[in-house]
GROMACS .gro file of C-alpha atoms in nm:
model
  221
    1MET     CA    1   0.002   0.000   0.004
    2SER     CA    2   0.139   0.341  -0.098
    3GLY     CA    3   0.243   0.574   0.183
    4ARG     CA    4   0.122   0.884  -0.005
    5PRO     CA    5  -0.165   1.069   0.167
    6ARG     CA    6  -0.507   1.034   0.025
    7PRO     CA    7  -0.631   1.343  -0.170
    8GLU     CA    8  -0.868   1.445   0.113
    9GLN     CA    9  -0.581   1.426   0.359
   10ALA     CA   10  -0.358   1.639   0.136
   11ARG     CA   11  -0.628   1.907   0.115
   12ARG     CA   12  -0.679   1.926   0.494
   13PRO     CA   13  -0.562   2.264   0.636
   14ARG     CA   14  -0.280   2.267   0.884
   15ASN     CA   15  -0.413   2.256   1.242
   16ASP     CA   16  -0.145   2.492   1.371
   17ASP     CA   17  -0.269   2.783   1.165
   18PRO     CA   18  -0.509   2.975   1.380
   19TYR     CA   19  -0.640   3.183   1.083
   20LEU     CA   20  -0.755   2.860   0.898
   21MET     CA   21  -0.911   2.684   1.203
   22ALA     CA   22  -1.203   2.931   1.214
   23ALA     CA   23  -1.312   3.278   1.095
   24VAL     CA   24  -1.149   3.556   1.298
   25ARG     CA   25  -1.401   3.722   1.528
   26LEU     CA   26  -1.348   4.074   1.651
   27LEU     CA   27  -1.497   4.150   1.993
   28ARG     CA   28  -1.509   4.453   2.218
   29VAL     CA   29  -1.406   4.372   2.571
   30SER     CA   30  -1.511   4.533   2.896
   31ARG     CA   31  -1.255   4.689   3.140
   32TRP     CA   32  -1.335   4.399   3.379
   33ARG     CA   33  -1.279   4.135   3.113
   34ALA     CA   34  -0.956   4.305   3.017
   35GLN     CA   35  -0.832   4.245   3.373
   36ASP     CA   36  -0.903   3.874   3.332
   37LEU     CA   37  -0.716   3.866   3.000
   38ARG     CA   38  -0.398   4.023   3.117
   39GLU     CA   39  -0.188   3.710   3.115
   40ASP     CA   40  -0.323   3.609   2.773
   41LEU     CA   41  -0.250   3.954   2.633
   42ALA     CA   42   0.102   3.931   2.772
   43ASP     CA   43   0.145   3.591   2.602
   44LEU     CA   44   0.037   3.746   2.282
   45TYR     CA   45   0.276   4.033   2.333
   46THR     CA   46   0.565   3.790   2.396
   47GLU     CA   47   0.483   3.592   2.082
   48SER     CA   48   0.477   3.919   1.886
   49CYS     CA   49   0.845   3.998   1.994
   50GLU     CA   50   1.122   3.912   1.751
   51ALA     CA   51   1.217   3.547   1.749
   52THR     CA   52   1.586   3.644   1.795
   53THR     CA   53   1.508   3.820   2.126
   54GLY     CA   54   1.678   3.652   2.429
   55GLU     CA   55   1.453   3.483   2.681
   56THR     CA   56   1.565   3.716   2.975
   57TYR     CA   57   1.494   4.029   2.762
   58ARG     CA   58   1.154   3.893   2.657
   59SER     CA   59   1.068   3.835   3.023
   60LEU     CA   60   1.163   4.192   3.112
   61ARG     CA   61   0.954   4.321   2.821
   62ARG     CA   62   0.655   4.107   2.932
   63THR     CA   63   0.676   4.259   3.280
   64GLY     CA   64   0.690   4.603   3.138
   65PHE     CA   65   0.397   4.533   2.909
   66LEU     CA   66   0.186   4.408   3.199
   67ARG     CA   67   0.275   4.723   3.399
   68ARG     CA   68   0.174   4.954   3.115
   69LEU     CA   69  -0.145   4.757   3.038
   70ALA     CA   70  -0.255   4.782   3.412
   71ALA     CA   71  -0.199   5.160   3.397
   72ASP     CA   72  -0.400   5.190   3.073
   73ILE     CA   73  -0.690   4.982   3.208
   74ARG     CA   74  -0.728   5.241   3.482
   75ARG     CA   75  -0.756   5.532   3.239
   76PRO     CA   76  -1.101   5.683   3.176
   77GLY     CA   77  -1.247   5.559   2.851
   78PHE     CA   78  -1.012   5.263   2.819
   79ALA     CA   79  -1.121   5.033   2.533
   80LEU     CA   80  -1.000   4.691   2.404
   81VAL     CA   81  -1.080   4.497   2.096
   82ILE     CA   82  -0.966   4.134   2.067
   83ALA     CA   83  -0.942   3.901   1.757
   84GLU     CA   84  -0.991   3.537   1.828
   85THR     CA   85  -1.048   3.202   1.658
   86ASP     CA   86  -1.011   2.909   1.885
   87ARG     CA   87  -0.763   3.126   2.073
   88LEU     CA   88  -0.649   3.485   2.099
   89VAL     CA   89  -0.480   3.593   1.773
   90GLY     CA   90  -0.473   3.977   1.812
   91CYS     CA   91  -0.578   4.283   2.005
   92ALA     CA   92  -0.580   4.665   2.005
   93PHE     CA   93  -0.631   4.888   2.297
   94GLY     CA   94  -0.610   5.251   2.403
   95PHE     CA   95  -0.790   5.549   2.566
   96PRO     CA   96  -0.915   5.900   2.477
   97VAL     CA   97  -0.644   6.168   2.474
   98PRO     CA   98  -0.737   6.429   2.745
   99SER     CA   99  -0.870   6.748   2.600
  100ASP     CA  100  -0.633   6.967   2.805
  101GLY     CA  101  -0.343   6.851   2.576
  102ARG     CA  102  -0.119   6.719   2.847
  103TRP     CA  103  -0.073   6.387   2.660
  104TRP     CA  104   0.128   6.581   2.400
  105SER     CA  105   0.356   6.744   2.664
  106GLY     CA  106   0.715   6.738   2.540
  107PHE     CA  107   0.618   6.766   2.173
  108ASP     CA  108   0.922   6.891   1.983
  109GLY     CA  109   0.802   7.226   1.826
  110PRO     CA  110   0.444   7.354   1.781
  111LEU     CA  111   0.172   7.084   1.781
  112PRO     CA  112   0.004   7.071   1.440
  113TYR     CA  113  -0.303   7.289   1.429
  114ASP     CA  114  -0.547   7.014   1.335
  115VAL     CA  115  -0.413   6.788   1.613
  116GLU     CA  116  -0.438   7.069   1.864
  117GLN     CA  117  -0.796   7.146   1.767
  118LEU     CA  118  -0.916   6.780   1.759
  119THR     CA  119  -0.748   6.720   2.094
  120ALA     CA  120  -0.933   7.018   2.254
  121SER     CA  121  -1.261   6.879   2.103
  122GLY     CA  122  -1.204   6.539   2.262
  123ASP     CA  123  -1.185   6.365   1.927
  124VAL     CA  124  -0.841   6.198   1.956
  125PHE     CA  125  -0.798   5.848   2.069
  126ALA     CA  126  -0.455   5.711   2.167
  127ILE     CA  127  -0.382   5.360   2.059
  128SER     CA  128  -0.139   5.204   2.307
  129LYS     CA  129  -0.082   4.872   2.131
  130ILE     CA  130  -0.185   4.672   1.826
  131LEU     CA  131  -0.072   4.313   1.859
  132VAL     CA  132  -0.115   4.033   1.613
  133ARG     CA  133   0.014   3.679   1.626
  134PRO     CA  134   0.281   3.639   1.352
  135HIS     CA  135   0.112   3.548   1.021
  136ARG     CA  136   0.110   3.643   0.653
  137ALA     CA  137  -0.232   3.809   0.698
  138GLY     CA  138  -0.116   3.996   1.016
  139GLN     CA  139  -0.121   4.349   0.859
  140GLU     CA  140  -0.474   4.309   0.738
  141LEU     CA  141  -0.588   4.197   1.075
  142ALA     CA  142  -0.403   4.485   1.238
  143CYS     CA  143  -0.588   4.729   1.020
  144ARG     CA  144  -0.923   4.563   1.112
  145LEU     CA  145  -0.844   4.591   1.474
  146GLN     CA  146  -0.747   4.961   1.468
  147GLU     CA  147  -1.063   5.041   1.257
  148ARG     CA  148  -1.288   4.863   1.500
  149LEU     CA  149  -1.125   5.028   1.802
  150LEU     CA  150  -1.154   5.378   1.656
  151THR     CA  151  -1.509   5.351   1.521
  152GLY     CA  152  -1.622   5.217   1.852
  153ARG     CA  153  -1.489   5.532   2.023
  154ARG     CA  154  -1.627   5.761   1.754
  155ALA     CA  155  -1.281   5.913   1.721
  156SER     CA  156  -1.174   6.150   1.439
  157LEU     CA  157  -0.805   6.097   1.491
  158GLY     CA  158  -0.591   5.810   1.609
  159ALA     CA  159  -0.264   5.890   1.787
  160ALA     CA  160   0.032   5.683   1.898
  161LEU     CA  161   0.372   5.742   2.067
  162VAL     CA  162   0.625   5.477   1.969
  163ASP     CA  163   0.986   5.406   2.074
  164PRO     CA  164   1.192   5.479   1.756
  165ALA     CA  165   1.388   5.167   1.823
  166ASP     CA  166   1.071   4.957   1.785
  167LEU     CA  167   1.114   4.920   1.412
  168PRO     CA  168   0.846   4.649   1.366
  169ALA     CA  169   0.580   4.860   1.544
  170LEU     CA  170   0.667   5.168   1.338
  171ALA     CA  171   0.665   4.971   1.007
  172GLY     CA  172   0.327   4.815   1.096
  173LEU     CA  173   0.166   5.149   1.178
  174ARG     CA  174   0.302   5.316   0.863
  175ALA     CA  175   0.174   5.027   0.651
  176GLY     CA  176  -0.163   5.086   0.812
  177GLY     CA  177  -0.170   5.449   0.698
  178TRP     CA  178  -0.026   5.628   1.003
  179GLN     CA  179   0.169   5.948   0.946
  180ASP     CA  180   0.472   6.081   1.133
  181ILE     CA  181   0.426   6.431   1.279
  182GLY     CA  182   0.731   6.473   1.498
  183MET     CA  183   0.898   6.363   1.826
  184VAL     CA  184   0.791   6.381   2.191
  185TRP     CA  185   1.038   6.410   2.484
  186HIS     CA  186   0.898   6.182   2.751
  187PRO     CA  187   0.972   6.186   3.124
  188THR     CA  188   0.944   5.811   3.171
  189GLY     CA  189   1.035   5.513   2.959
  190PRO     CA  190   1.230   5.585   2.633
  191PRO     CA  191   1.324   5.958   2.659
  192LEU     CA  192   1.227   6.021   2.296
  193LEU     CA  193   0.917   5.889   2.126
  194ARG     CA  194   0.794   5.922   1.765
  195ALA     CA  195   0.442   6.066   1.736
  196LEU     CA  196   0.214   5.926   1.469
  197ILE     CA  197  -0.145   6.004   1.376
  198LEU     CA  198  -0.418   5.831   1.174
  199PRO     CA  199  -0.683   6.068   1.024
  200PHE     CA  200  -0.990   5.857   1.046
  201ALA     CA  201  -1.262   5.860   0.785
  202GLU     CA  202  -1.479   6.166   0.709
  203ARG     CA  203  -1.502   6.268   1.072
  204THR     CA  204  -1.156   6.435   1.069
  205LEU     CA  205  -1.212   6.809   1.076
  206VAL     CA  206  -1.096   7.029   0.783
  207ARG     CA  207  -1.062   7.389   0.897
  208PRO     CA  208  -1.194   7.645   0.643
  209THR     CA  209  -0.962   7.911   0.791
  210GLU     CA  210  -0.587   7.917   0.754
  211PRO     CA  211  -0.414   7.775   1.064
  212PRO     CA  212  -0.142   7.972   1.234
  213HIS     CA  213   0.116   7.725   1.108
  214PRO     CA  214   0.110   7.451   0.836
  215SER     CA  215  -0.119   7.157   0.903
  216TRP     CA  216  -0.003   6.790   0.922
  217PRO     CA  217   0.368   6.856   0.895
  218ARG     CA  218   0.592   6.564   0.842
  219ARG     CA  219   0.915   6.559   1.045
  220THR     CA  220   1.212   6.327   1.067
  221ALA     CA  221   1.410   6.232   1.375
   0.00000   0.00000   0.00000
């Protein structure tokens, strides 16, 4: 008897591919449920780290991620969207940027006019993290997660502060349509963070009057 697999066996999808086992479902998660999911989210974060990262360093990053997640969960308006099949395959979470503008404290130069105005109107939502289990369709899922998170919060503008050394995160955001607007000097964590924005759908305001300085400037570190 031949050892070759039967045709129906050859066509069977691999069981270790979470994207083929079931359709990906996107779910909004309450603050209380987010508390219960902390370790699962940390596992997802660890798996999203580069494979070449040492075990000790990944452990330290996991601890730091859990600390930042706990702080974010306590913020007013915290929101979390998860992607799951038979297991967790992705997530995106964040919080509304306070209208007093203190979140942008340390921005290098004048804050772009549109960003300043949308912040004062309470229309900016900060995305802390977008995590997706490594997969060829990961970028598509990341875009779906950020869209669901922002539409759920009725935000006009997404905002993110990213460590310039985190090249995978920067590449993923830029591929998803995010724009660089400058750098922010930060009192804690990495001293210098790159600021990115995502003008979202038709709700982003277009001012009919000329702003005091050019809108949406692009800067380089």
